[in-house]
Every structure is written in structure tokens, then in C-alpha cells.
Coordinates of C-alpha atoms in Angstrom, one line a residue:
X1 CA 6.8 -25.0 8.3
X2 CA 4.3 -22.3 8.3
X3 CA 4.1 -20.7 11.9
X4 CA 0.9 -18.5 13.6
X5 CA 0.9 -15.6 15.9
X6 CA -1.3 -13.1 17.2
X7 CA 0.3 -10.1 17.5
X8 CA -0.8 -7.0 19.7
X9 CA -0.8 -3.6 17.9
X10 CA -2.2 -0.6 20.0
X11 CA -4.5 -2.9 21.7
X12 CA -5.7 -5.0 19.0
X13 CA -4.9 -8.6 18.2
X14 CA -3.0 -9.2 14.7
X15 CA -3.4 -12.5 13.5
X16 CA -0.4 -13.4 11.5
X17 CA 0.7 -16.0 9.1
X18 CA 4.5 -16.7 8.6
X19 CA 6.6 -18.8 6.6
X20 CA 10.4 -19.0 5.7
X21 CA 13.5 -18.2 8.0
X22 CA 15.4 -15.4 5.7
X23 CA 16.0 -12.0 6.8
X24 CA 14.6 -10.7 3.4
X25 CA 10.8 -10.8 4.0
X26 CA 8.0 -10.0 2.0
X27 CA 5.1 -9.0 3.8
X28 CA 1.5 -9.7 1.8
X29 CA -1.6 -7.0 2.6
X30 CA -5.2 -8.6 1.7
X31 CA -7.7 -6.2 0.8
X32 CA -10.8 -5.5 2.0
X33 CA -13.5 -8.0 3.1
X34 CA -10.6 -10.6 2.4
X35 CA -8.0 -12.4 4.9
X36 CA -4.8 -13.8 4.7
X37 CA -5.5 -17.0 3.4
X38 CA -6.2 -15.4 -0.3
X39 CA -2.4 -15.4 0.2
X40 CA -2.1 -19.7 0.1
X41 CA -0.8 -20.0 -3.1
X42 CA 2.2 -17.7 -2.4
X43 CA 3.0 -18.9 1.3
X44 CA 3.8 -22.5 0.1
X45 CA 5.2 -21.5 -2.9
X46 CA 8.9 -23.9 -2.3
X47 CA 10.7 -20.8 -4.3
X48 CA 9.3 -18.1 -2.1
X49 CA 10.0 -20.0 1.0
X50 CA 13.4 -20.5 0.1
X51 CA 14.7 -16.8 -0.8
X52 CA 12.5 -15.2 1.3
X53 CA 10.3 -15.2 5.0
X54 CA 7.3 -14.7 4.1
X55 CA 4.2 -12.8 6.3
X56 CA 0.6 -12.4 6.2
X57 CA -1.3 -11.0 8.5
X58 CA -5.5 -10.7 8.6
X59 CA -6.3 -6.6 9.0
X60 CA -7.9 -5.3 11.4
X61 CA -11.3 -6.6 11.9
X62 CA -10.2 -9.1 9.1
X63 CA -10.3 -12.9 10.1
X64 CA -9.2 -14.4 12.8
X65 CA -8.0 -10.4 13.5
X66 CA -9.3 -8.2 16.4
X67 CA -12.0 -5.6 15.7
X68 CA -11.7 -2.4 16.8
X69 CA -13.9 -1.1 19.5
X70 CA -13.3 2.8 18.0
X71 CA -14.4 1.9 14.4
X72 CA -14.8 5.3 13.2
X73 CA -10.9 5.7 14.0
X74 CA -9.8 2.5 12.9
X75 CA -11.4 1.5 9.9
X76 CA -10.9 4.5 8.1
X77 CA -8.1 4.3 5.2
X78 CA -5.9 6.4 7.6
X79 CA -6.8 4.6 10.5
X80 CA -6.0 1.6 9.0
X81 CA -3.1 2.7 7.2
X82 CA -1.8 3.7 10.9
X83 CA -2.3 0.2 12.1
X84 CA -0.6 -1.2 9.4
X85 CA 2.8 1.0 9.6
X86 CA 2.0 0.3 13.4
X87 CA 2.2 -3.3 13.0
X88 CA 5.4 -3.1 10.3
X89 CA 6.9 -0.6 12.5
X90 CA 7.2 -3.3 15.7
X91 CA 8.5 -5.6 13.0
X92 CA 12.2 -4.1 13.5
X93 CA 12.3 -5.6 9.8
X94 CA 15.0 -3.6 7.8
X95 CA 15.0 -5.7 4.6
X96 CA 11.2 -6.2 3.0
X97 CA 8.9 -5.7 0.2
X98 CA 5.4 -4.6 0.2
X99 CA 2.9 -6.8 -1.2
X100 CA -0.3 -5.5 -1.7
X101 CA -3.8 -6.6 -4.0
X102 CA -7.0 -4.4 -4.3
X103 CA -7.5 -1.9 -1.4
X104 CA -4.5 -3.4 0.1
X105 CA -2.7 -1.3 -2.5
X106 CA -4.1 1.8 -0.6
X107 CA -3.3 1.0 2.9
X108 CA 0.4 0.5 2.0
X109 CA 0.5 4.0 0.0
X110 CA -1.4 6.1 2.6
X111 CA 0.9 3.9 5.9
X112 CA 4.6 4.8 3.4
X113 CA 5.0 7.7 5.4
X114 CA 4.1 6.4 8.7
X115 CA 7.2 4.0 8.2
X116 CA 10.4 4.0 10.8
X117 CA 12.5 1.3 7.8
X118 CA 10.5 2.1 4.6
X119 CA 9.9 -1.1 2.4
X120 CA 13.0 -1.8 -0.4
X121 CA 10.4 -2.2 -2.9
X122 CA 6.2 -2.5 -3.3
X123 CA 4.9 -4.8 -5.6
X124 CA 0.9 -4.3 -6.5
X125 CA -1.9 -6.1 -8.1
X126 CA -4.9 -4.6 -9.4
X127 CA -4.2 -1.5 -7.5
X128 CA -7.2 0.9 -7.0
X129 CA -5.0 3.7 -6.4
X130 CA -6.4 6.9 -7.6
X131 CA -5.8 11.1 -6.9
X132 CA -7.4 14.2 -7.8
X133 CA -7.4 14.1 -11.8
X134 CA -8.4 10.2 -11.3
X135 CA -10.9 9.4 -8.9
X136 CA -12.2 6.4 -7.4
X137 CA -15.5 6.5 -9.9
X138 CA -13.4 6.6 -13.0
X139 CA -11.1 3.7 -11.5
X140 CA -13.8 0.9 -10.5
X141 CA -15.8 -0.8 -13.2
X142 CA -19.1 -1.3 -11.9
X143 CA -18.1 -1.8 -8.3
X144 CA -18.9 -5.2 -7.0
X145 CA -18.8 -3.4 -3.8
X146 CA -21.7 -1.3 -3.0
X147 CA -23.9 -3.8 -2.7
X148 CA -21.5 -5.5 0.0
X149 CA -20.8 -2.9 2.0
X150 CA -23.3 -3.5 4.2
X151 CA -24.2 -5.1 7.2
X152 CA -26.3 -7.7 6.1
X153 CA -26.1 -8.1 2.2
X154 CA -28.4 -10.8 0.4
X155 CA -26.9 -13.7 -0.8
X156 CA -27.3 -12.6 -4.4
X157 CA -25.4 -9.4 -3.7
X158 CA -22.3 -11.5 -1.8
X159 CA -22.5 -14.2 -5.3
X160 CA -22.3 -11.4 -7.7
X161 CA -19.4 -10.0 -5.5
X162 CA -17.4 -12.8 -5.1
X163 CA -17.8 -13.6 -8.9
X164 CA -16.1 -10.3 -10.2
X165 CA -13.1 -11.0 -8.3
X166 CA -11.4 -14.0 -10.4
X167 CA -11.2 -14.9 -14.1
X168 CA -13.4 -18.2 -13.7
X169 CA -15.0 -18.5 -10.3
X170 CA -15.4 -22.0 -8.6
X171 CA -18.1 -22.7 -6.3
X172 CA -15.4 -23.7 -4.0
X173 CA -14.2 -20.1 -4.4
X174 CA -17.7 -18.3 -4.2
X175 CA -17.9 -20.5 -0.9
X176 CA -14.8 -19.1 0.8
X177 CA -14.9 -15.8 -0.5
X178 CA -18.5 -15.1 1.3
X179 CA -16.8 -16.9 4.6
X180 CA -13.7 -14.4 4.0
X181 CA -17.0 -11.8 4.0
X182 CA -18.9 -13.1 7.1
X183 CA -15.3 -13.4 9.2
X184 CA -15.2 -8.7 8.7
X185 CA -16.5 -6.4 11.5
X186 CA -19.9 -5.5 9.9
X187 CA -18.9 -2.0 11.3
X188 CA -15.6 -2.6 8.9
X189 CA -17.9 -2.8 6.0
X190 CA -20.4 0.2 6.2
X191 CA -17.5 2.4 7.3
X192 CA -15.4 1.5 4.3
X193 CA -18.1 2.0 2.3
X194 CA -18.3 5.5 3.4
X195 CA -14.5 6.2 2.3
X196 CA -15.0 4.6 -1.1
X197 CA -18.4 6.9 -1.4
X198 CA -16.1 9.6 -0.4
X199 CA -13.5 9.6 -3.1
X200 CA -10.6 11.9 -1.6
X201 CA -7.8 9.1 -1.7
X202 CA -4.7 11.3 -3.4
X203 CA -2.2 8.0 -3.6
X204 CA -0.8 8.1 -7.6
X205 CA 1.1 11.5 -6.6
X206 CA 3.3 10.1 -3.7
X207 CA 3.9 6.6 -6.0
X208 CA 4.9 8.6 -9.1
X209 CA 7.6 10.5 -7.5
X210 CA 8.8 7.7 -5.1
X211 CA 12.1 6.3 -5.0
X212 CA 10.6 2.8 -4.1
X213 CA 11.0 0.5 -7.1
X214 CA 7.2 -0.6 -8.2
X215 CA 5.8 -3.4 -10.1
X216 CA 2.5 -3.0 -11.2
X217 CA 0.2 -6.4 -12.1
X218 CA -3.2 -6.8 -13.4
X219 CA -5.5 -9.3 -14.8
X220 CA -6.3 -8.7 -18.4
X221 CA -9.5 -10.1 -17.7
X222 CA -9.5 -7.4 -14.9
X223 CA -13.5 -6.8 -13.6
X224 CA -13.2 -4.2 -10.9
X225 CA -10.7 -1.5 -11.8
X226 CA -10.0 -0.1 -15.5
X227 CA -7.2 -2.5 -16.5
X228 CA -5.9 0.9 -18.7
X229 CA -6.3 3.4 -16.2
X230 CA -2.5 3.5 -15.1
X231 CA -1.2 3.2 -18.5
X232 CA -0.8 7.0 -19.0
X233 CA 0.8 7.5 -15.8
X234 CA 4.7 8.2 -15.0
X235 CA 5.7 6.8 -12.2
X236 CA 9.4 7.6 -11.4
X237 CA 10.9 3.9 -10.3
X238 CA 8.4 1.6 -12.4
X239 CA 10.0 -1.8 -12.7
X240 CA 10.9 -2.9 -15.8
X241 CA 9.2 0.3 -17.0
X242 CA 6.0 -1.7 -17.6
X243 CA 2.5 -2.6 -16.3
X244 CA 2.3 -6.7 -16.3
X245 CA -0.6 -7.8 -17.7
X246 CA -1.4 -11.3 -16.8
X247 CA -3.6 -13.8 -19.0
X248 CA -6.6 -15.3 -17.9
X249 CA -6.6 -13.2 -14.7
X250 CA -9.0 -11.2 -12.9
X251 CA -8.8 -8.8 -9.9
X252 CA -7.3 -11.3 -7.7
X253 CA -4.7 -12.2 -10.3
X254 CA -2.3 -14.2 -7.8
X255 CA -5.1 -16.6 -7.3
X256 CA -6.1 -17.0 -11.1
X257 CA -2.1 -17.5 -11.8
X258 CA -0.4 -18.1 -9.2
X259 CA 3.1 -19.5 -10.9
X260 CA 3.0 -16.3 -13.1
X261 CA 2.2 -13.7 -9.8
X262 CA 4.8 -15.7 -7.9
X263 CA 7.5 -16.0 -10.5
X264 CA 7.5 -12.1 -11.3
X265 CA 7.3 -11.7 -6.9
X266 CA 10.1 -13.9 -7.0
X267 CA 12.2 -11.9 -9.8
X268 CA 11.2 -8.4 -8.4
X269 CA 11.8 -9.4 -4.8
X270 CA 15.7 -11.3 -5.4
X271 CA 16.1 -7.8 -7.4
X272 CA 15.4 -5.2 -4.8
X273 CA 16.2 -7.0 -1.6
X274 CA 20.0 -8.0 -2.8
X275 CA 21.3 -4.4 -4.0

């Protein structure tokens, strides 16, 4: 039975969506201009449920979430990031993985530090992480993005948005993706729109010398990032020392295949949370 919860974290509502009664959780971060329901297939997933409790909370100024009333604090990556480790932090979780898709894969590496119990393992899909020697303009394909981040985009721009984030978009899809759009702070979206313009994320350095165990996941029909960009990269706890490359997948690759996503989740999560 899937529970919900609004939890407050420095003032600000945290909707939450929860499933499962284990003490090994896995805790799912959306990314941005998304919620938690992009999470569905995974929450019911009978498996998951079993092994694991599973959490998903809307960000801040994300769904049925609370918006900030000090944006330019808040809705930056390290504002965000704080919220997040905030938010894990009054958890008192000891035993969880990190699940993060998009942008999502940033908050969790900027909020590791930030982290009282750090996570037993993080497990991303289509990350957008990037550093110095690989910045955000040599990671995004032609971003879907700049067109969104806006307060009022047209309804062309939100179409040929929510179209680049899955291998083969439904209308059903299009339809909730703009809703997922229309439920963000409009002050959410033109200040993360200034971070992405500003391209000083440093996040592949911390990864590559972590201890964490990570599993990397794309979409080899991948339409935002570079699906190769990683491919070169050494990171020091890679699991299974490869980068999973999912077929008929896009960005959102745990909505295009869900059984694949949430068998490898599955595998990587009994793996990390039992040593």
C-alpha cells in the first residue's frame, strides 16, 4: 500500500511518496520540471516493494511540493542540493541507495557531502554530470531546455520538450509531462535556467574518486545528453565496470523500460544494501 506525507524541511513542505516496509530503502530524485510520479513504474514494481521501502519525494517547488519564498537561495543547484541532504538527513535512514535521473543526478552529487549517513550506493540514469574539462555545453545535445526555462513558454516549445525526453512519446505522455511542467514554481524555472547557462557544476571529480559503488544507465536512443560522453571516464567504484545502455530508451529510460531499469535497480540495490 503506497502511503503520502508532507514532510517539513527548513520551512518548506516535502511532498512524499512511499511504498514498502524494509529498512533498506531506496530513495528516487526526479529531475527538473518533473515530479515524483515519473517514478510509477518503479513504486509498484511487486519486486521492489518486496526487498526494499521505497521513497519519492516532489523537490522543492516540484508538484504537490512547497515553493520557496527565497528562490534565489533555494533553487539554486546548491540550494537545492541543501534541501535535499536536509530532507535525507531527517530521514535517520542508515541503509539506502540513491536514485537519481537527469538533473536529479546533480542534486545528489553536489548534497553527498551535506550527508550525516551517506547513501550505500547511487544508481543514475542519463546523468548530466559534468566538471571542468567537460562542461555542461559539450554534455547536452541540443537542450530541450532553453526554450522551457521560462515563465511562460509556448506550447510548441513545452511539445518539443516533452518529446526529447522518451524513445517514442505518447500523447498521454506529452499530456502529463507539460502538467508535471505547469505544477514547477515559474521562479524554479528561470532560475535554473541561469545555473545551466552558467556551467560551473564540477560533479565527475567527487564521483570518480568516491567509494560509493555507481551504476550508470542511459538510453541508447539517448536525446538530451551525449550517450558517449562518460565512456572515457574512470570512475573508481563503477558497478560491474560498465555503462548500461538500455534499448529503445531515451532520457527517461526507466519510463521507456521499466522491467529492464527496475531489474538492474533491483540487482544493484540487493548488492549494496546486504554487504
Amino acid at each position: 500500500m503506497e502511503n503520502f506525507t508532507t514532510i517539513p524541511v527548513n520551512g518548506m513542505p516535502i511532498f512524499t511518496r512511499s511504498t514498502g516496509e524494509s529498512d533498506k530503502a531506496i530513495i528516487f530524485i526526479h529531475g527538473g520540471l518533473q515530479q515524483s510520479d515519473i517514478w510509477d513504474e518503479q513504486l509498484k514494481d511487486e519486486l521492489l516493494q518486496e526487498q526494499f521501502r521505497l521513497i519519492a519525494p516532489d523537490l522543492p517547488g516540484h508538484g504537490r511540493s512547497g515553493r520557496s519564498t527565497a528562490p534565489e537561495r533555494d533553487y539554486s543547484i546548491a540550494g537545492m542540493a541543501r534541501q535535499l541532504a536536509d530532507y535525507i538527513n531527517a530521514s535517520t535512514l542508515e541503509n539506502y541507495v540513491l536514485v537519481g535521473i537527469s538533473s536529479g543526478t546533480n542534486l545528489i552529487s553536489e548534497a553527498l557531502p551535506l550527508l550525516l549517513q551517506p547513501p550505500k550506493g547511487l544508481f543514475f540514469a542519463g546523468a548530466a554530470i559534468g566538471n571542468h574539462d567537460t562542461p555542461w555545453a559539450s554534455v547536452l545535445l541540443s537542450s530541450p531546455y532553453e526554450q522551457v526555462l521560462t515563465e511562460t513558454p509556448s506550447d510548441a516549445a513545452l511539445t518539443a520538450y516533452s518529446k526529447k525526453l522518451v524513445y517514442r512519446p505518447t500523447d498521454q505522455f506529452i499530456a502529463g509531462c507539460k502538467q508535471y511542467y505547469y505544477d514547477t514554481d515559474p521562479v524554479f524555472r528561470t532560475t535554473f535556467g541561469r545555473y545551466m547557462r552558467a556551467d560551473g557544476a564540477n560533479h565527475i571529480d567527487g564521483l570518480q574518486h568516491s567509494e560509493l559503488p555507481l551504476c550508470l544507465v542511459m538510453g541508447q536512443q539517448e536525446n538530451v545528453v551525449r550517450l558517449n560522453y562518460l565512456d572515457g571516464v574512470s570512475f573508481k567504484r563503477k558497478w560491474k565496470d560498465t555503462i548500461f545502455k538500455v534499448p529503445a530508451a531515451g532520457h527517461l529510460v526507466n519510463y521507456d523500460q521499466p522491467q529492464i531499469f527496475n531489474h538492474l535497480l533491483w540487482q544493484f540495490a540487493e548488492e549494496v544494501l546486504n554487504k
